[in-house]
mmCIF file of C-alpha atoms and ligand atoms in Angstrom:
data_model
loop_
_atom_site.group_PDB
_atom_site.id
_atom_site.type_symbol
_atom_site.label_atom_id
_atom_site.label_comp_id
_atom_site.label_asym_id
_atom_site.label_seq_id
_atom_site.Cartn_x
_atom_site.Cartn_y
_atom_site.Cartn_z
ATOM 1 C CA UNK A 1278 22.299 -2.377 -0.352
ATOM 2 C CA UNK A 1279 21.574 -1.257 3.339
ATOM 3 C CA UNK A 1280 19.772 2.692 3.346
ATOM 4 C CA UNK A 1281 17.641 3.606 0.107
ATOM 5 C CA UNK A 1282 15.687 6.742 -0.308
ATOM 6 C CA UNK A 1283 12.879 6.368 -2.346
ATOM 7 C CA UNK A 1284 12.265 10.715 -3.096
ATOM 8 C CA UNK A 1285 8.641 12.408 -4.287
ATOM 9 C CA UNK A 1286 5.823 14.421 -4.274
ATOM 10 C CA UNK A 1287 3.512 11.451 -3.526
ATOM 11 C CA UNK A 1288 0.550 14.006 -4.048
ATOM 12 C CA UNK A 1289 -0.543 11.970 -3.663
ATOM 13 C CA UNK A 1290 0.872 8.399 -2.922
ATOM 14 C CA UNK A 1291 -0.572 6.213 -5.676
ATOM 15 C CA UNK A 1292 -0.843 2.368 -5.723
ATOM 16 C CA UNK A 1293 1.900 2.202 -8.506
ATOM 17 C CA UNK A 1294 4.176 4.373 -5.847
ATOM 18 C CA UNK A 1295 2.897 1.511 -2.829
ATOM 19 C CA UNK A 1296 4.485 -1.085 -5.543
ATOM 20 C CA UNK A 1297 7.147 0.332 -5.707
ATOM 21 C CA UNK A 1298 8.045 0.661 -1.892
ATOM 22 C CA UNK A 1299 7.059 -3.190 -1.622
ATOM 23 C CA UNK A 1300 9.888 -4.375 -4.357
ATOM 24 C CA UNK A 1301 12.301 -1.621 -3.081
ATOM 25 C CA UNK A 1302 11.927 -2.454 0.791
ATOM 26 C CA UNK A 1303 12.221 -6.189 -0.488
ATOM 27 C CA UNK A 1304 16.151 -5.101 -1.762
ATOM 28 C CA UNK A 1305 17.471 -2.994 1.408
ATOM 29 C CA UNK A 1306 17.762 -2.731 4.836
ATOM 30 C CA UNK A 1307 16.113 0.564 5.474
ATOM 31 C CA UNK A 1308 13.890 2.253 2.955
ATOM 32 C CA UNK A 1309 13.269 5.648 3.490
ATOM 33 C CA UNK A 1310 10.634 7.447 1.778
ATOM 34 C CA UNK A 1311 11.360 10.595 1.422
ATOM 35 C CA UNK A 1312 8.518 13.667 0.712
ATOM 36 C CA UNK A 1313 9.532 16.835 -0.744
ATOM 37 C CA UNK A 1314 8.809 19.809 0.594
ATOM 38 C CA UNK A 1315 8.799 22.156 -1.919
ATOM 39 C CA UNK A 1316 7.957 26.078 -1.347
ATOM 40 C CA UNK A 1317 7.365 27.022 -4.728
ATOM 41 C CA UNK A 1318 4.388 24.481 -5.812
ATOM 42 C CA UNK A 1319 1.243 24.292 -4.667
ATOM 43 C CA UNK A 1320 0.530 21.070 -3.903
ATOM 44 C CA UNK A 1321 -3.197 19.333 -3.593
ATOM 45 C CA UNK A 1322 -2.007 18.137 0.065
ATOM 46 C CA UNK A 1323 -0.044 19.558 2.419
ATOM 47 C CA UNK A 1324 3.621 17.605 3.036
ATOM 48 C CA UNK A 1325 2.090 16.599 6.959
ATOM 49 C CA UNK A 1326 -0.702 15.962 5.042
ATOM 50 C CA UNK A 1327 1.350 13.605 2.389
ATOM 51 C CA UNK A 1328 3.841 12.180 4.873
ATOM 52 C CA UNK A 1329 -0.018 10.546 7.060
ATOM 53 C CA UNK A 1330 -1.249 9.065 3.804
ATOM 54 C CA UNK A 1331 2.156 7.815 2.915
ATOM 55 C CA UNK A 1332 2.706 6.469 6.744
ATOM 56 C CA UNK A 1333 -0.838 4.741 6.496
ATOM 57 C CA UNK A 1334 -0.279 3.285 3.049
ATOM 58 C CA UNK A 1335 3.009 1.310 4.180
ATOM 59 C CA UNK A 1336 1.726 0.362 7.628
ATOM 60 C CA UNK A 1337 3.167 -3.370 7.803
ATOM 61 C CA UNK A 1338 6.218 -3.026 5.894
ATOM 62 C CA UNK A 1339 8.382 -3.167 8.598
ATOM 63 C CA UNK A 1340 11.227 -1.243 6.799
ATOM 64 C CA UNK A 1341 10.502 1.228 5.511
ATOM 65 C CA UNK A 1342 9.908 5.074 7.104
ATOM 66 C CA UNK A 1343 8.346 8.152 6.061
ATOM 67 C CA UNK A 1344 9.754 11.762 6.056
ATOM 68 C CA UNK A 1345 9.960 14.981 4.493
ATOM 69 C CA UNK A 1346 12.852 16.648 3.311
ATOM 70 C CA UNK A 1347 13.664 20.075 1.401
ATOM 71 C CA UNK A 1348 16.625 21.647 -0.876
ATOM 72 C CA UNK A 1349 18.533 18.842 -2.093
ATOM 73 C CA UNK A 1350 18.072 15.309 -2.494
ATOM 74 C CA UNK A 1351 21.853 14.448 -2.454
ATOM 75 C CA UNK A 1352 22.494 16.401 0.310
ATOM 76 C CA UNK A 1353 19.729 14.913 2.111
ATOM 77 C CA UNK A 1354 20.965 11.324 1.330
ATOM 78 C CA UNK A 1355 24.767 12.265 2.215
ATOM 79 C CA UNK A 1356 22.836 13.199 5.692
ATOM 80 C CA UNK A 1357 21.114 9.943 5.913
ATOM 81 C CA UNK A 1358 24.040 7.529 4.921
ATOM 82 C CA UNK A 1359 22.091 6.541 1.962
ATOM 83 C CA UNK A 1360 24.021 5.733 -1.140
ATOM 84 C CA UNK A 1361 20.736 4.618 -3.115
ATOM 85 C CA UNK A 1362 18.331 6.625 -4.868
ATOM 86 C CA UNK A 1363 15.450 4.268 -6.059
ATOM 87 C CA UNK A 1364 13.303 5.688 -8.509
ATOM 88 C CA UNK A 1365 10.262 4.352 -10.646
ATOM 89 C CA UNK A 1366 9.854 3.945 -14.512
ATOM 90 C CA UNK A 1367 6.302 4.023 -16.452
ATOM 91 C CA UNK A 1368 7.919 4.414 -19.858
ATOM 92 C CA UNK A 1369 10.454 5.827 -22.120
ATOM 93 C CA UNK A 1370 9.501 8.878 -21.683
ATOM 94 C CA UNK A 1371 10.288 9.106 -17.937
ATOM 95 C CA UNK A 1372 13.783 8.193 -19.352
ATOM 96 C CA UNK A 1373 15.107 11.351 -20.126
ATOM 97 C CA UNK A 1374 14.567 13.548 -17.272
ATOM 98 C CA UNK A 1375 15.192 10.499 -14.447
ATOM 99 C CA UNK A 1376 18.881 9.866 -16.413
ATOM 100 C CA UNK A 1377 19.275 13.719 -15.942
ATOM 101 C CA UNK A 1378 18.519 13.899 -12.279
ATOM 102 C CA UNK A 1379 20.588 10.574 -11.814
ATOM 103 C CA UNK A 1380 23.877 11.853 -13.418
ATOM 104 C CA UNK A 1381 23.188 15.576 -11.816
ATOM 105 C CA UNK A 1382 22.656 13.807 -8.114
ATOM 106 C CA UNK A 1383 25.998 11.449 -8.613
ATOM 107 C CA UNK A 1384 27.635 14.951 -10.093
ATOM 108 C CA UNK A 1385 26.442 16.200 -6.182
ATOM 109 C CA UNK A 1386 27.091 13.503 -4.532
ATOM 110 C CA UNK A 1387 29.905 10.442 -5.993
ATOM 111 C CA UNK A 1388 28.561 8.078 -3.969
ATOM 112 C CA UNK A 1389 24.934 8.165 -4.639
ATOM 113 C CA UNK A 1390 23.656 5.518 -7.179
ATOM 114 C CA UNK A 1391 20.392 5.590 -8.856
ATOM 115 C CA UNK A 1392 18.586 2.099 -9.102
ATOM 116 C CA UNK A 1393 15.326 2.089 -11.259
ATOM 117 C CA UNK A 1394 12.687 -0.048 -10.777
ATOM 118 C CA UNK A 1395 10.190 -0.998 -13.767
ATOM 119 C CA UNK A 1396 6.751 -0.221 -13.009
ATOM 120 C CA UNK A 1397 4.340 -3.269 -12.713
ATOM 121 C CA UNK A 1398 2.099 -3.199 -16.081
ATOM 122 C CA UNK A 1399 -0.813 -2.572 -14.593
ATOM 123 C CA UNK A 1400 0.221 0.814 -13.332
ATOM 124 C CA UNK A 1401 1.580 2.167 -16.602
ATOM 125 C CA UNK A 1402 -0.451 4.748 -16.873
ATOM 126 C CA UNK A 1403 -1.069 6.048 -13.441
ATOM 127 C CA UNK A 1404 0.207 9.236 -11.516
ATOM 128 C CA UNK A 1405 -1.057 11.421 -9.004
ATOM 129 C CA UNK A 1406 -1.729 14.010 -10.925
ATOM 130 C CA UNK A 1407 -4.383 11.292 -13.496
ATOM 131 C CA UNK A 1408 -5.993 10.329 -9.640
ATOM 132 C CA UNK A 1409 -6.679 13.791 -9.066
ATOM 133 C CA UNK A 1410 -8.293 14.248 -12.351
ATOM 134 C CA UNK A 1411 -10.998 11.076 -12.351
ATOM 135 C CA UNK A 1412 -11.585 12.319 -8.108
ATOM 136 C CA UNK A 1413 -12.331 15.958 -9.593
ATOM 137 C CA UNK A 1414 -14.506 14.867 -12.431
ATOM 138 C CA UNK A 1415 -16.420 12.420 -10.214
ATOM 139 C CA UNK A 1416 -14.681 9.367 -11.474
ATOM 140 C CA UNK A 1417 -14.061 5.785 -9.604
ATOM 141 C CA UNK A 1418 -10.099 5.535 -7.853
ATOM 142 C CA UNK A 1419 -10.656 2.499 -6.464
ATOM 143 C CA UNK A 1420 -7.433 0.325 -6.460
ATOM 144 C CA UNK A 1421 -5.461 3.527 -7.984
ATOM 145 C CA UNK A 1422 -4.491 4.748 -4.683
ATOM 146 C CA UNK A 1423 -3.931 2.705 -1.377
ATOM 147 C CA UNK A 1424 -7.453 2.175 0.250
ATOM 148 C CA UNK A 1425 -6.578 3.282 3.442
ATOM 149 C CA UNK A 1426 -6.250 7.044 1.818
ATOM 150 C CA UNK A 1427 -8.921 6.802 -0.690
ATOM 151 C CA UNK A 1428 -11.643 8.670 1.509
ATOM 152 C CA UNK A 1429 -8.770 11.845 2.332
ATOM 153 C CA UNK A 1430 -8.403 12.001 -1.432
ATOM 154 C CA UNK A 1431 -12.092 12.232 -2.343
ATOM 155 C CA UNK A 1432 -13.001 14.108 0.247
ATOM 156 C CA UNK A 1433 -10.192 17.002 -0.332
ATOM 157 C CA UNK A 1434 -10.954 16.974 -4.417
ATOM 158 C CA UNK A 1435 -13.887 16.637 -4.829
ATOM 159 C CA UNK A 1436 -14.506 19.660 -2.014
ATOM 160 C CA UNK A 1437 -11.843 21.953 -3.266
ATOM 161 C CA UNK A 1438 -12.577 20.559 -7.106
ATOM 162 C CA UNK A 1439 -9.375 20.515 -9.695
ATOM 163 C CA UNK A 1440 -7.237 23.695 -8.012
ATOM 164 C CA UNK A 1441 -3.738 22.392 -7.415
ATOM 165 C CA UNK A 1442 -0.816 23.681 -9.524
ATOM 166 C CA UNK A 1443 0.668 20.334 -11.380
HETATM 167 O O1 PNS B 2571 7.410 12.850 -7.609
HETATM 168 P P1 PNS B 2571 8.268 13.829 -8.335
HETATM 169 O O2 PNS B 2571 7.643 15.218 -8.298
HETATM 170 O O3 PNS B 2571 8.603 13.400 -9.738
HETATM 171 O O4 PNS B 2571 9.654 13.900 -7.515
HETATM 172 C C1 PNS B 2571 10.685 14.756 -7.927
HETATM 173 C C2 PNS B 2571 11.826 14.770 -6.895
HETATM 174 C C3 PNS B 2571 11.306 15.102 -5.506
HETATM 175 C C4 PNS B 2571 12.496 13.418 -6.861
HETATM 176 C C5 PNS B 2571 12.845 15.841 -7.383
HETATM 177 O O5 PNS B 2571 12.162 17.023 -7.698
HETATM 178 C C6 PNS B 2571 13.923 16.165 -6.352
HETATM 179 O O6 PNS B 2571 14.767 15.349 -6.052
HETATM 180 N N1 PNS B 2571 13.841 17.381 -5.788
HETATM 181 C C7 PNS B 2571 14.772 17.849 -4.775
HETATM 182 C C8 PNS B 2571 15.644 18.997 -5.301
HETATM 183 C C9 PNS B 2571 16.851 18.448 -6.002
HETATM 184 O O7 PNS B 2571 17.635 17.698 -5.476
HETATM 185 N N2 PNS B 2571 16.988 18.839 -7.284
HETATM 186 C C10 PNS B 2571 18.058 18.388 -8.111
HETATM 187 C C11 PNS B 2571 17.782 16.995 -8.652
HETATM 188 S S1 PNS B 2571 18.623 16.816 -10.100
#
């Protein structure tokens, strides 16, 4: 496997998504980590905003980089010269919808392969969107997100309370 591109929100990066970079950078050359940049939602961070936490969180893993992209993730790989998606699983029900994207992005692009990665147990349950809940509602994220973010995320939430769109 040489380029991967490891696609998201990351809104924001969460310590099961860190895992996940660490096994994935461990099976290619060049992980890139790739931040969408999407118009429509309305994200709790900006994407600059995303792609500094993201950058911070995988300081030391020497390859793997951060960057934004918009419109379509195949196109953006075919761009890149990556023929690896990697993606995450928490459970069964991620299934569905991640073998939909796969086949669709494959459908886009014939050379791009989807590899899924199992999450580690102890981050079964997390997302960003559960992180932004316990900041709003005063709650404890320690070891749920990377601790070099954990002050941005506490700081924006618990300011600007519960508003993003999920
Ligand atoms: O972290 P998320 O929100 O689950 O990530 C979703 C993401 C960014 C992987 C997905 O929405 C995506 O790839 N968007 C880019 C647009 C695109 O290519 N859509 C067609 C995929 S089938």
């Amino acid at each position: 496997m040489k380029t991967a591109i490891y696609p998201g929100s990351f809104d924001p990066v969460t310590a099961g998504h860190l895992d996940i970079i660490r096994r994935a950078a461990g099976l290619c050359d060049r992980l890139i980590v790739a931040v969408l940049h999407n118009q429509a939602k309305k994200p709790a961070f900006s994407p600059e905003e995303r792609c500094d936490m993201l950058r911070r969180a995988v300081d030391g893993v020497p390859n793997v980089e951060v960057r934004m992209f918009s419109g379509l993730l195949a196109d953006y790989a075919k761009q890149l010269g990556a023929e690896t998606i990697i993606k995450g699983l928490r459970a069964v029900s991620d299934f569905e919808y991640e073998f939909q994207m796969a086949l669709a992005n494959r459908k886009l692009n014939p050379h791009l392969d989807t590899v899924f990665l199992m999450t580690s147990a102890e981050y079964m349950y997390l997302s960003s969107s559960i992180v932004k809940d316990i900041a709003a509602h005063g709650g404890d994220i320690t070891g749920l997100v990377p601790d070099s973010i954990q002050d941005d995320i506490l700081l924006r939430i618990r300011k600007e309370g519960n508003t993003w769109q999920r």
